Short mmCIF file of C-alpha atoms in Angstrom, two decimals:
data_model
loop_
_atom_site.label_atom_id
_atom_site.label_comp_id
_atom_site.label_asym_id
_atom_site.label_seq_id
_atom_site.Cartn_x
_atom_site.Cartn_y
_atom_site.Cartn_z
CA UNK A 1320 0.00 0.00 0.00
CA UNK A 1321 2.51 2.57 0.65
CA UNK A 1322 4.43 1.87 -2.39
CA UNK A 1323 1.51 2.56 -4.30
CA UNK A 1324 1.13 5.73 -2.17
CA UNK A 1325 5.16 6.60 -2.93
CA UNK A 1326 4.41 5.87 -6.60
CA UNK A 1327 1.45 7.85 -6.98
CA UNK A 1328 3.40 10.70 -5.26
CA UNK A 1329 5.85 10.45 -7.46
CA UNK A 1330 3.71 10.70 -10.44
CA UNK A 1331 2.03 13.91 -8.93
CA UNK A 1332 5.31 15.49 -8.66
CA UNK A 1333 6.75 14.61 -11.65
CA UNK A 1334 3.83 15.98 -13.06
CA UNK A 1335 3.38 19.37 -10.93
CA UNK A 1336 7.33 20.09 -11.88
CA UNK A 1337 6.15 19.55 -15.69
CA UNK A 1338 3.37 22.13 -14.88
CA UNK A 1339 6.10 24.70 -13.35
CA UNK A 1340 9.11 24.52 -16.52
CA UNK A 1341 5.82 24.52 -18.55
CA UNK A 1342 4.02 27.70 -17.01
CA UNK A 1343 7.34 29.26 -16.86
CA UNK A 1344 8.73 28.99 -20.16
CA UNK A 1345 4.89 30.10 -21.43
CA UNK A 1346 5.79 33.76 -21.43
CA UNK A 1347 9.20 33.19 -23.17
CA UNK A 1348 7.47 30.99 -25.70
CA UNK A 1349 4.53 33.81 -26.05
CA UNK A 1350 6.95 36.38 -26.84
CA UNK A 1351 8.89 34.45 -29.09
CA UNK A 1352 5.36 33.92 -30.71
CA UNK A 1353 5.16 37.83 -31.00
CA UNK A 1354 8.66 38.34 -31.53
CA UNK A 1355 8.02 36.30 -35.45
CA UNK A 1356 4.19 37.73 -36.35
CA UNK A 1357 5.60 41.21 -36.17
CA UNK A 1358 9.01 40.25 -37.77
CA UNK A 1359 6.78 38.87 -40.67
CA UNK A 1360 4.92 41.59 -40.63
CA UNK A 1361 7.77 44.21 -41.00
CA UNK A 1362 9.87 41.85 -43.22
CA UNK A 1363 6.84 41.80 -45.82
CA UNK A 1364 6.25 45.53 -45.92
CA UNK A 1365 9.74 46.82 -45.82
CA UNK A 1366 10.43 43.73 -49.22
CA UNK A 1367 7.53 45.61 -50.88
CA UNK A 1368 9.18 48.66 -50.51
CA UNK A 1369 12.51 47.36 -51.95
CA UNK A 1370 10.47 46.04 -54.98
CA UNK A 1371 8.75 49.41 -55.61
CA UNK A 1372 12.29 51.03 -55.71
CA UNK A 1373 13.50 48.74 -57.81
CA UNK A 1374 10.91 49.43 -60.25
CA UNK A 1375 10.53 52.85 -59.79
CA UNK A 1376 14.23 52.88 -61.22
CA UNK A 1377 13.54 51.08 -63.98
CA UNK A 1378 16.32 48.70 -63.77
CA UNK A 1379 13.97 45.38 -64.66
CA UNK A 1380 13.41 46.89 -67.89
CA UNK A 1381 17.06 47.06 -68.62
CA UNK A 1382 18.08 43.79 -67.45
CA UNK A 1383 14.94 42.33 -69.40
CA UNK A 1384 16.19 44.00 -72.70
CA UNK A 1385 19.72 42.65 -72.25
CA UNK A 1386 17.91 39.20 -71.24
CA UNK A 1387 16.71 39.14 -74.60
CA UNK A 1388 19.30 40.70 -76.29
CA UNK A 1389 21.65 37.52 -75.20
CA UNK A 1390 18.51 34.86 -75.68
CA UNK A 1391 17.38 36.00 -78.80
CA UNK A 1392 14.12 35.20 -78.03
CA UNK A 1393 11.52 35.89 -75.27
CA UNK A 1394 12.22 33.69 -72.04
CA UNK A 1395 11.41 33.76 -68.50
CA UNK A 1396 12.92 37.13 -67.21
CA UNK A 1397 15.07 37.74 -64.45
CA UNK A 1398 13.77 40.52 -62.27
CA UNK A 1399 15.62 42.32 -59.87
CA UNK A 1400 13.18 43.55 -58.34
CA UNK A 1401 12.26 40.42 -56.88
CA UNK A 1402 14.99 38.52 -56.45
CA UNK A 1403 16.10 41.72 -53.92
CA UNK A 1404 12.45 41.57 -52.41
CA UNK A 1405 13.04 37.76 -51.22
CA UNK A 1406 16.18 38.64 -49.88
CA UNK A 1407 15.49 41.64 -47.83
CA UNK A 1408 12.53 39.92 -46.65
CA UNK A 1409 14.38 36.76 -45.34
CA UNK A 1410 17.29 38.56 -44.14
CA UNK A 1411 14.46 40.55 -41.73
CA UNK A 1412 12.96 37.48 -41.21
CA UNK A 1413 16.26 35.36 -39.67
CA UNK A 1414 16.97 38.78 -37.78
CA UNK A 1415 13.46 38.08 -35.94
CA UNK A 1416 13.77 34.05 -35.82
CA UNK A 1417 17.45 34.68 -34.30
CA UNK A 1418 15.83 37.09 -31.73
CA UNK A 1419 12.53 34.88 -31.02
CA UNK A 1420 15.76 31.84 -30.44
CA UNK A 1421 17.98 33.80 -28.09
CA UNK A 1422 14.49 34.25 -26.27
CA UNK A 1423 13.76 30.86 -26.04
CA UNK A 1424 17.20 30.28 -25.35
CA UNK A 1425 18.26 28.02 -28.48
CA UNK A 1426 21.50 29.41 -28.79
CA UNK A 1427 22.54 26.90 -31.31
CA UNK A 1428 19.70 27.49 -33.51
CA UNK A 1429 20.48 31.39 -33.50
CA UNK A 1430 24.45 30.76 -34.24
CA UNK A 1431 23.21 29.04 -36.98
CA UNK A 1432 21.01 31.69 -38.30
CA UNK A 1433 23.18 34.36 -37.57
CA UNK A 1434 25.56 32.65 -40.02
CA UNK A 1435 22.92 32.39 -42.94
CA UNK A 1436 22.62 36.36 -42.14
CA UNK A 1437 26.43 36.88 -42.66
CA UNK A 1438 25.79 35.13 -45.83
CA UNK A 1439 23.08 37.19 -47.11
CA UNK A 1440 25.11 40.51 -47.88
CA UNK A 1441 27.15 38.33 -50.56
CA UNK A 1442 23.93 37.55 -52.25
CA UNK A 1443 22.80 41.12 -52.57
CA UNK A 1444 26.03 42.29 -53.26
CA UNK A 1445 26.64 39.25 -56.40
CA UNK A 1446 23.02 40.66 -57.56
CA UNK A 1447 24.35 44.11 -57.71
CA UNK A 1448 27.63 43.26 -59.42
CA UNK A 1449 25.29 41.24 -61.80
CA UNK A 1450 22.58 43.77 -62.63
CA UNK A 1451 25.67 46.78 -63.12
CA UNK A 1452 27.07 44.16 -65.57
CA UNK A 1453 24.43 43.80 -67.63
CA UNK A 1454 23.61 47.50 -68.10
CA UNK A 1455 27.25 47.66 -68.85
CA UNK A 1456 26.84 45.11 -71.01
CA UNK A 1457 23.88 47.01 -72.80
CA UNK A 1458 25.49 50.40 -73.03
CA UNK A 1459 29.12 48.95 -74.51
CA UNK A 1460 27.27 47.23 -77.02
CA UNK A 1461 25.10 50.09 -78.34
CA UNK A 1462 27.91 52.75 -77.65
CA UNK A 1463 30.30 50.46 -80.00
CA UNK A 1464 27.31 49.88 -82.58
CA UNK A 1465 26.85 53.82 -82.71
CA UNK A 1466 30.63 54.16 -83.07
CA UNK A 1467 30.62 52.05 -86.25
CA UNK A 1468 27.76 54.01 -87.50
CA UNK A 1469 29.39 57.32 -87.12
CA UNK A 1470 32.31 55.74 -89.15
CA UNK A 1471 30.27 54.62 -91.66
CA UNK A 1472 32.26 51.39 -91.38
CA UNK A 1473 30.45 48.24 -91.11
CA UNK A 1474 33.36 46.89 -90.85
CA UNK A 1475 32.00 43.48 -88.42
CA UNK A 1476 30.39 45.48 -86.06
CA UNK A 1477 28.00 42.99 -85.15
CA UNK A 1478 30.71 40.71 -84.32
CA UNK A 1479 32.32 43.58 -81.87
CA UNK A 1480 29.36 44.67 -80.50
CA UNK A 1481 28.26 40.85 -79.43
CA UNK A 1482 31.91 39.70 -78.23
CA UNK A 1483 32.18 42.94 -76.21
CA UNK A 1484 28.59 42.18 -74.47
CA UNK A 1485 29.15 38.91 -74.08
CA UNK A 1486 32.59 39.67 -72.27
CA UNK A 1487 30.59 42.19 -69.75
CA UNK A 1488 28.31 39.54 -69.14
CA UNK A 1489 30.45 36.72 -68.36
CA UNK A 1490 33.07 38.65 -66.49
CA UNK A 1491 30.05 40.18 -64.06
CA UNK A 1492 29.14 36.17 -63.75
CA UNK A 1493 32.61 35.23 -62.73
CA UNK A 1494 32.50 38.01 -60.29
CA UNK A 1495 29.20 37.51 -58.68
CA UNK A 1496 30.25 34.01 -58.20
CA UNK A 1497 33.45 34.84 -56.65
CA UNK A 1498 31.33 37.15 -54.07
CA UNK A 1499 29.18 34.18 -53.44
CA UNK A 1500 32.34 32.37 -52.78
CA UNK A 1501 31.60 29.32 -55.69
CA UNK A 1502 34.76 27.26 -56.48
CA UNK A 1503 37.18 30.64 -56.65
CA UNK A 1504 39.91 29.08 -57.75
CA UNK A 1505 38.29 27.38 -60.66
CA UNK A 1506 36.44 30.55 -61.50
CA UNK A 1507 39.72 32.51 -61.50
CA UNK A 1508 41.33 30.25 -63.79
CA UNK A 1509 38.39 30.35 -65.97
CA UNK A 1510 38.43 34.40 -65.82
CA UNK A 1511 42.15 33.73 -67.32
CA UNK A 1512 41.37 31.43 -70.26
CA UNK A 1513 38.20 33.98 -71.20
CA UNK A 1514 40.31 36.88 -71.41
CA UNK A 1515 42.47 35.03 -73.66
CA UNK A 1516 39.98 34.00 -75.67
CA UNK A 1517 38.14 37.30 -76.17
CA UNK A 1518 41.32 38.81 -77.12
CA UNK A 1519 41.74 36.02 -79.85
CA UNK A 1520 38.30 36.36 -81.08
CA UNK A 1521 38.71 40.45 -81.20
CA UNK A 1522 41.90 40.07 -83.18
CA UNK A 1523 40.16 37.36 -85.46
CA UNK A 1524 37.51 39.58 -86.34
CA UNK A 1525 40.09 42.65 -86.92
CA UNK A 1526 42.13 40.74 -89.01
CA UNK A 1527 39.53 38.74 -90.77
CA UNK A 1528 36.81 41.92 -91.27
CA UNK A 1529 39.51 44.56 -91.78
CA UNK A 1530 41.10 42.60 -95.12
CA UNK A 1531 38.99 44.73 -97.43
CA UNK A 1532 39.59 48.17 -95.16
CA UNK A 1533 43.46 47.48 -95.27
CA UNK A 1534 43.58 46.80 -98.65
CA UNK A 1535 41.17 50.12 -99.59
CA UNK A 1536 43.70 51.92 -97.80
CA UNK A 1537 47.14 50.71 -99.47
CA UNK A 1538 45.13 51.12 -102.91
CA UNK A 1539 44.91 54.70 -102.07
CA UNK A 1540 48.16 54.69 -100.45
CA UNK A 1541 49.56 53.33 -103.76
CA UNK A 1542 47.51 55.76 -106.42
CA UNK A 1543 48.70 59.11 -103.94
CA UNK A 1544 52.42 58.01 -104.42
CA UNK A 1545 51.87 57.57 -108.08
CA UNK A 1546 50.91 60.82 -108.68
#
């Protein structure tokens, strides 16, 4: 009989100390709760912000026009815009879920977060480096097609005009990915063999598309000394 008793005490006060970590880690827990609405809250307003800037500046059209530019036909578009939205808007929302952590005190789970944060200015930054390159990209291309044009030399402008976009585009690829820290060895070695190659492919199309110009030119060269 008492060893029931004993048991049955013991389940009572196993149970009432459940009851106490329980009732006391219900405030911590409630404003951890709290801590994430509002962090969702301000994470989706501020991202909808971001987007509207983005827009505002016009710099989706751009990248769309290069997008195509480089496809050749209509594709699914890459928008600024919204790739920056999703990022602001996580990186606010692992700023909350680290705080609503520390609250709860899961340290671990908030060193891990805060590590995804560090991680986050890298993306925004490879963005950046990636949107500048393709309005480079734009404005090199159409500044060397209007150069020919004023020369009234078509003289493989195309050809220029394509090799120097394309060399924009890839070298703001190589660099995003070396901000995102992707294999930067590899991508530096790759950087090395592309410069090469543009610079052979330039030459090429010199030498190949300036036959005609050269030989114009000694023809003249020839008749002047002649006379």
């Amino acid at each position: 009989m008492n060893q029931i008793q004993n048991q049955g005490q013991a389940v009572v006060n196993a149970f009432g100390d459940l009851l106490s970590r329980f009732f006391s880690f219900l405030p911590a827990l409630i404003g951890a709760i709290i801590i994430i609405v509002v962090g969702l809250i301000i994470a989706a307003i501020v991202a909808k912000l971001v987007e509207k800037l983005i827009r505002a500046l016009r710099i989706d059209n751009v990248i769309a026009t290069v997008q195509h530019e480089i496809q050749g036909r209509p594709g699914h578009e890459v928008k600024a815009s919204v790739i920056l939205r999703e990022v602001v808007r996580w990186f606010l929302i692992f700023v909350f879920l680290i705080a609503a952590s520390e609250t709860l005190g899961l340290m671990q789970l908030s060193a891990f977060l805060n590590n995804i944060i560090m991680y986050i200015p890298n993306i925004v930054v490879a963005v950046i480096i990636m949107t500048v390159a393709l309005m480079l990209a734009r404005y090199v291309s159409q500044l060397v097609m209007d150069s020919q044009a004023i020369a009234d030399s078509k003289f493989q402008s195309h050809v220029v005009s394509s090799l120097a976009k394309w060399a924009i585009v890839i070298f703001g690829t190589l660099a995003a990915l070396i901000q995102l820290g992707i294999a930067p060895a590899l991508i530096n070695s790759l950087a090395i063999g592309i410069i090469g190659a543009v610079s052979l492919a330039i030459g090429l199309a010199f030498g190949l598309g300036g036959q005609e110009e050269a030989s114009r030119m000694l023809k003249n060269f020839s008749e002047k000394m002649r006379k």
